[in-house]
Backbone as a printed PyTorch tensor [residue, N CA C, xyz], in Angstrom:
tensor([[[-76.7820,  36.0320, -93.4840],
         [-76.3100,  37.1910, -94.2510],
         [-76.1940,  38.4230, -93.4250]],

        [[-77.0220,  38.7540, -92.4400],
         [-77.0100,  39.8880, -91.6420],
         [-75.6680,  39.8320, -90.7270]],

        [[-75.4400,  38.6310, -90.2240],
         [-74.2710,  38.4960, -89.4600],
         [-72.9450,  38.9180, -90.2780]],

        [[-72.9100,  38.4260, -91.4690],
         [-71.7890,  38.7240, -92.3860],
         [-71.6580,  40.2160, -92.7300]],

        [[-72.7330,  40.7700, -92.9020],
         [-72.7110,  42.2510, -93.1080],
         [-72.2790,  43.0970, -91.9480]],

        [[-72.7790,  42.6290, -90.7390],
         [-72.2520,  43.3670, -89.5130],
         [-70.7550,  43.1470, -89.4410]],

        [[-70.2780,  42.0410, -89.7130],
         [-68.8490,  41.5650, -89.5860],
         [-68.0770,  42.4060, -90.5820]],

        [[-68.4470,  42.4910, -91.7960],
         [-67.7780,  43.2790, -92.7490],
         [-67.6810,  44.6810, -92.3480]],

        [[-68.8350,  45.2770, -91.7870],
         [-68.8990,  46.7250, -91.3670],
         [-68.0260,  46.8170, -90.1450]],

        [[-67.8980,  45.9370, -89.4040],
         [-66.9990,  46.1080, -88.2160],
         [-65.5950,  46.0040, -88.7250]],

        [[-65.1820,  45.2850, -89.6530],
         [-63.9120,  45.2110, -90.0830],
         [-63.4100,  46.5760, -90.8200]],

        [[-64.5080,  47.1260, -91.5500],
         [-64.3040,  48.4070, -92.3000],
         [-63.9090,  49.5120, -91.1610]],

        [[-64.7410,  49.4960, -90.1400],
         [-64.5390,  50.4970, -89.0930],
         [-63.1250,  50.2770, -88.4640]],

        [[-62.7360,  49.0380, -88.1100],
         [-61.5730,  48.7620, -87.4230],
         [-60.3610,  49.2190, -88.3470]],

        [[-60.4500,  48.9830, -89.7420],
         [-59.3560,  49.4000, -90.6570],
         [-59.3750,  50.9870, -90.7070]],

        [[-60.3840,  51.5250, -90.8790],
         [-60.5780,  53.0070, -90.8910],
         [-59.8740,  53.6130, -89.6550]],

        [[-60.2230,  53.1370, -88.4330],
         [-59.6960,  53.7800, -87.3040],
         [-58.2970,  53.2750, -86.9950]],

        [[-57.8110,  52.4090, -87.7570],
         [-56.4030,  51.7140, -87.5510],
         [-56.3140,  51.0360, -86.2410]],

        [[-57.2440,  50.4160, -85.8420],
         [-57.3900,  49.5850, -84.5780],
         [-56.2160,  48.5910, -84.5690]],

        [[-55.6270,  48.4010, -83.4170],
         [-54.7210,  47.2540, -83.0550],
         [-55.4540,  46.0410, -82.7280]],

        [[-54.7690,  44.8350, -82.8150],
         [-55.3490,  43.6050, -82.5310],
         [-55.2430,  43.4760, -80.9340]],

        [[-56.1100,  42.4280, -80.4140],
         [-56.0580,  42.1620, -79.1810],
         [-54.6690,  41.5800, -78.6830]],

        [[-54.0550,  40.9230, -79.5910],
         [-52.7400,  40.4310, -79.3250],
         [-51.6240,  41.6830, -79.0650]],

        [[-51.9090,  42.6070, -79.9020],
         [-51.0460,  43.8170, -79.6320],
         [-51.2790,  44.4830, -78.3220]],

        [[-52.5820,  44.5830, -77.9330],
         [-52.9420,  45.1290, -76.6950],
         [-52.2520,  44.3210, -75.5790]],

        [[-52.3900,  42.9010, -75.6940],
         [-51.7700,  42.2370, -74.6020],
         [-50.1930,  42.3660, -74.4480]],

        [[-49.6250,  42.4330, -75.6480],
         [-48.0950,  42.6760, -75.5890],
         [-47.5860,  43.9570, -75.2330]],

        [[-48.3490,  44.9430, -75.6330],
         [-47.8580,  46.3760, -75.3520],
         [-48.6020,  47.0800, -74.2810]],

        [[-49.7810,  46.9650, -73.9630],
         [-50.5730,  47.7670, -72.9500],
         [-50.6130,  46.8630, -71.6030]],

        [[-50.8550,  45.6390, -71.6870],
         [-51.0780,  44.7330, -70.5870],
         [-50.1000,  43.3960, -70.6600]],

        [[-48.7970,  43.7120, -70.5850],
         [-47.8270,  42.5950, -70.9090],
         [-47.8600,  41.7120, -69.6260]],

        [[-48.2770,  42.1520, -68.4500],
         [-48.2970,  41.2800, -67.3260],
         [-49.3930,  40.2460, -67.1970]],

        [[-50.3480,  40.4070, -68.1300],
         [-51.5370,  39.5080, -68.3550],
         [-50.9080,  38.1770, -68.7870]],

        [[-51.3750,  37.1210, -68.0120],
         [-50.9180,  35.6900, -68.3430],
         [-51.7680,  35.2790, -69.4060]],

        [[-51.2900,  34.9550, -70.5080],
         [-52.0820,  34.3220, -71.6510],
         [-51.3160,  32.9810, -71.8630]],

        [[-51.8820,  31.7840, -71.6200],
         [-51.3440,  30.4640, -71.9000],
         [-50.8920,  30.2720, -73.3830]],

        [[-49.7320,  29.6960, -73.6060],
         [-49.2300,  29.3390, -74.8110],
         [-50.2680,  28.4260, -75.5940]],

        [[-50.2800,  28.5820, -76.9090],
         [-51.0410,  27.5680, -77.7240],
         [-50.7720,  26.0980, -77.5070]],

        [[-49.5650,  25.9580, -77.0350],
         [-48.9970,  24.5820, -76.8410],
         [-49.4420,  23.9740, -75.4760]],

        [[-49.9330,  24.9100, -74.6890],
         [-50.4010,  24.3680, -73.4140],
         [-51.8830,  23.9640, -73.4040]],

        [[-52.3340,  22.7050, -73.3190],
         [-53.6030,  22.2680, -73.3490],
         [-54.4010,  22.2300, -72.0430]],

        [[-53.5470,  22.2890, -70.9770],
         [-54.2280,  22.3200, -69.6160],
         [-53.4190,  23.1640, -68.6530]],

        [[-53.8430,  23.8180, -67.6690],
         [-53.1290,  24.5050, -66.6800],
         [-53.9840,  24.6890, -65.4080]],

        [[-53.2340,  24.8880, -64.4240],
         [-53.7790,  25.0450, -63.0690],
         [-53.2340,  24.1980, -61.9950]],

        [[-53.9320,  23.8870, -60.8770],
         [-53.2320,  22.9940, -59.9640],
         [-53.5160,  21.6880, -60.1820]],

        [[-52.6600,  20.7610, -59.6200],
         [-52.7210,  19.3760, -59.7740],
         [-53.0890,  18.7430, -58.4170]],

        [[-54.3730,  18.3190, -58.1530],
         [-54.7970,  17.7490, -57.0350],
         [-54.4840,  16.2210, -56.9630]],

        [[-54.1640,  15.8560, -55.6530],
         [-54.0220,  14.3700, -55.3550],
         [-55.4050,  13.9330, -55.0400]],

        [[-55.7570,  12.8570, -55.8150],
         [-57.1300,  12.2500, -55.6840],
         [-57.1970,  11.3690, -54.3500]],

        [[-56.0060,  10.8830, -53.9680],
         [-55.8340,   9.9180, -52.8680],
         [-56.0050,  10.4550, -51.4570]],

        [[-55.3990,  11.6620, -51.4330],
         [-55.3410,  12.4400, -50.0750],
         [-56.1180,  13.7990, -50.2720]],

        [[-57.2280,  13.9550, -49.6640],
         [-57.9410,  15.0840, -49.9850],
         [-57.3090,  16.4050, -49.6540]],

        [[-57.5180,  17.3470, -50.3750],
         [-56.9910,  18.7230, -50.2140],
         [-55.5550,  18.8170, -50.2790]],

        [[-54.8320,  17.9480, -51.0270],
         [-53.4700,  18.0690, -51.2530],
         [-53.1830,  18.3150, -52.7480]],

        [[-52.3230,  19.2840, -53.0380],
         [-51.8910,  19.5420, -54.4730],
         [-50.3820,  19.5050, -54.4690]],

        [[-49.9100,  19.2210, -55.7460],
         [-48.4360,  19.2560, -56.0430],
         [-48.0000,  20.8470, -55.9950]],

        [[-46.9670,  20.9020, -55.1060],
         [-46.5170,  22.2570, -54.8430],
         [-44.8980,  22.2110, -55.0490]],

        [[-44.4170,  23.4180, -55.4110],
         [-42.9480,  23.4630, -55.5910],
         [-42.2390,  23.7870, -54.2450]],

        [[-43.0170,  23.9090, -53.3050],
         [-42.4990,  24.1450, -51.8680],
         [-41.5680,  25.3340, -51.7600]],

        [[-41.9040,  26.4340, -52.5510],
         [-41.1820,  27.6700, -52.5020],
         [-39.9300,  27.5550, -53.3950]],

        [[-39.4260,  26.5510, -54.0260],
         [-38.2520,  26.4080, -54.8610],
         [-38.5830,  26.8010, -56.2920]],

        [[-38.0980,  28.0140, -56.6460],
         [-38.5330,  28.5290, -58.0430],
         [-37.3740,  28.2180, -58.9920]],

        [[-36.1580,  28.0340, -58.3570],
         [-34.9800,  27.7470, -59.4990],
         [-34.6540,  26.3400, -59.3340]],

        [[-34.4680,  25.5660, -60.6000],
         [-34.1310,  24.3080, -60.6460],
         [-32.6740,  24.1290, -60.0510]],

        [[-32.2640,  23.0970, -59.5360],
         [-33.2110,  21.8340, -59.0910],
         [-33.9440,  22.3430, -57.8880]],

        [[-35.0860,  22.0570, -57.7640],
         [-35.9150,  22.3190, -56.4840],
         [-36.8720,  21.1480, -56.3730]],

        [[-37.1440,  20.9130, -55.0110],
         [-38.0700,  19.8680, -54.6020],
         [-39.5220,  20.1880, -54.8790]],

        [[-40.2840,  19.1770, -55.0050],
         [-41.7160,  19.2070, -55.2180],
         [-42.3190,  18.3400, -54.1480]],

        [[-43.4830,  18.5620, -53.8010],
         [-44.2530,  17.7480, -52.7280],
         [-45.6400,  18.1350, -52.6950]],

        [[-46.3110,  17.4310, -51.8530],
         [-47.7160,  17.5630, -51.5690],
         [-48.0070,  18.7220, -50.4690]],

        [[-48.8030,  19.7640, -50.6490],
         [-49.0280,  20.8380, -49.7330],
         [-50.5670,  20.9890, -49.7750]],

        [[-51.2230,  21.6170, -48.8210],
         [-52.4840,  21.9590, -48.7090],
         [-52.9730,  22.7660, -49.9850]],

        [[-53.9920,  22.4450, -50.7120],
         [-54.3810,  23.3380, -51.7810],
         [-54.8320,  24.5870, -51.4010]],

        [[-54.3490,  25.7000, -52.0000],
         [-54.7800,  26.9550, -51.6210],
         [-55.5390,  27.8560, -52.8610]],

        [[-55.5290,  27.2050, -54.0180],
         [-56.2310,  27.6970, -55.1280],
         [-55.7050,  29.2300, -55.5440]],

        [[-54.5500,  29.5900, -55.3780],
         [-54.1390,  30.9460, -55.4300],
         [-53.0050,  30.9560, -56.5120]],

        [[-52.8080,  29.7810, -57.2690],
         [-51.7180,  29.6740, -58.3050],
         [-50.4290,  29.5560, -57.6200]],

        [[-49.4600,  30.4700, -58.2120],
         [-48.0640,  30.5420, -57.5810],
         [-47.4170,  29.1900, -57.5850]],

        [[-47.0710,  28.8150, -56.4870],
         [-46.2210,  27.4580, -56.2670],
         [-47.0190,  26.2910, -56.6720]],

        [[-48.3030,  26.3710, -56.9430],
         [-49.2240,  25.3480, -57.2820],
         [-49.8060,  25.3800, -58.7250]],

        [[-49.0800,  26.2950, -59.5390],
         [-49.6470,  26.4800, -60.8460],
         [-48.8380,  25.7430, -61.8320]],

        [[-49.3890,  24.8570, -62.6500],
         [-48.6740,  23.9440, -63.5700],
         [-49.3690,  23.9830, -64.9260]],

        [[-48.6100,  23.6930, -66.0050],
         [-49.1480,  23.8090, -67.3410],
         [-48.6860,  22.4160, -68.0440]],

        [[-49.4770,  21.9670, -68.8780],
         [-49.0970,  20.6400, -69.6530],
         [-48.9730,  21.0960, -71.1490]],

        [[-47.8100,  20.7840, -71.6250],
         [-47.2020,  21.2590, -72.9270],
         [-47.6550,  19.9970, -73.7950]],

        [[-48.4370,  20.1720, -74.8110],
         [-48.9540,  19.1140, -75.5900],
         [-47.7440,  18.7060, -76.6400]],

        [[-46.8130,  19.5880, -76.9150],
         [-45.7300,  19.1810, -77.8740],
         [-44.5640,  18.2680, -77.2150]],

        [[-44.2860,  18.6650, -75.8440],
         [-43.3790,  17.8700, -75.3220],
         [-43.8600,  16.7730, -74.3060]],

        [[-45.3540,  16.8270, -74.0000],
         [-45.9510,  15.9930, -73.1090],
         [-45.2860,  16.1570, -71.7880]],

        [[-44.8880,  17.3050, -71.4040],
         [-44.3430,  17.6630, -69.9720],
         [-45.2450,  18.4430, -69.2390]],

        [[-45.2370,  18.2660, -67.9500],
         [-46.0100,  19.2740, -67.0030],
         [-44.8900,  20.1510, -66.4350]],

        [[-45.1760,  21.3310, -66.6230],
         [-44.0930,  22.4130, -66.3450],
         [-44.6480,  23.4390, -65.3100]],

        [[-43.9420,  23.8560, -64.4170],
         [-44.4340,  25.0440, -63.4550],
         [-44.0970,  26.3320, -64.2100]],

        [[-45.0200,  27.2040, -63.9860],
         [-44.7900,  28.5240, -64.4670],
         [-43.9860,  29.4000, -63.4580]],

        [[-43.0090,  30.0240, -63.8080],
         [-42.0810,  30.7890, -63.0550],
         [-42.8470,  31.9860, -62.4500]],

        [[-42.4480,  32.2090, -61.1930],
         [-43.1320,  33.2730, -60.5270],
         [-43.1770,  34.7010, -61.3580]],

        [[-42.0680,  34.9070, -62.0020],
         [-41.9080,  36.2280, -62.5600],
         [-42.9020,  36.2420, -63.8970]],

        [[-43.1770,  35.1080, -64.4110],
         [-44.2110,  35.0750, -65.4290],
         [-45.4940,  35.3360, -65.0240]],

        [[-45.8670,  35.0740, -63.8280],
         [-47.1930,  35.2280, -63.3170],
         [-47.4920,  36.4620, -62.4980]],

        [[-46.4130,  37.2420, -62.2390],
         [-46.4670,  38.4410, -61.2720],
         [-46.9360,  39.5960, -62.2930]]])
């Protein structure tokens, strides 16, 4: 009951002050913040389990068609950052412009 009362009070204050949502903040104040789509269920680097410290990399090619290959994992995203889309069952790379 206490939690519910605090929640209701918080919503009353938010409405009184005409606060914006966190989604609004991300879209209008900090649009460069990367927020994965709800359709993406996994994201990050793809490591090769057979060859240590090798990750799938776009090898600097950002525009299709471009080659992919294994490169030393650097854990900095960019050319080694991928997302899995649950709707299409596809692994997609995130364009550099979307991440900068």
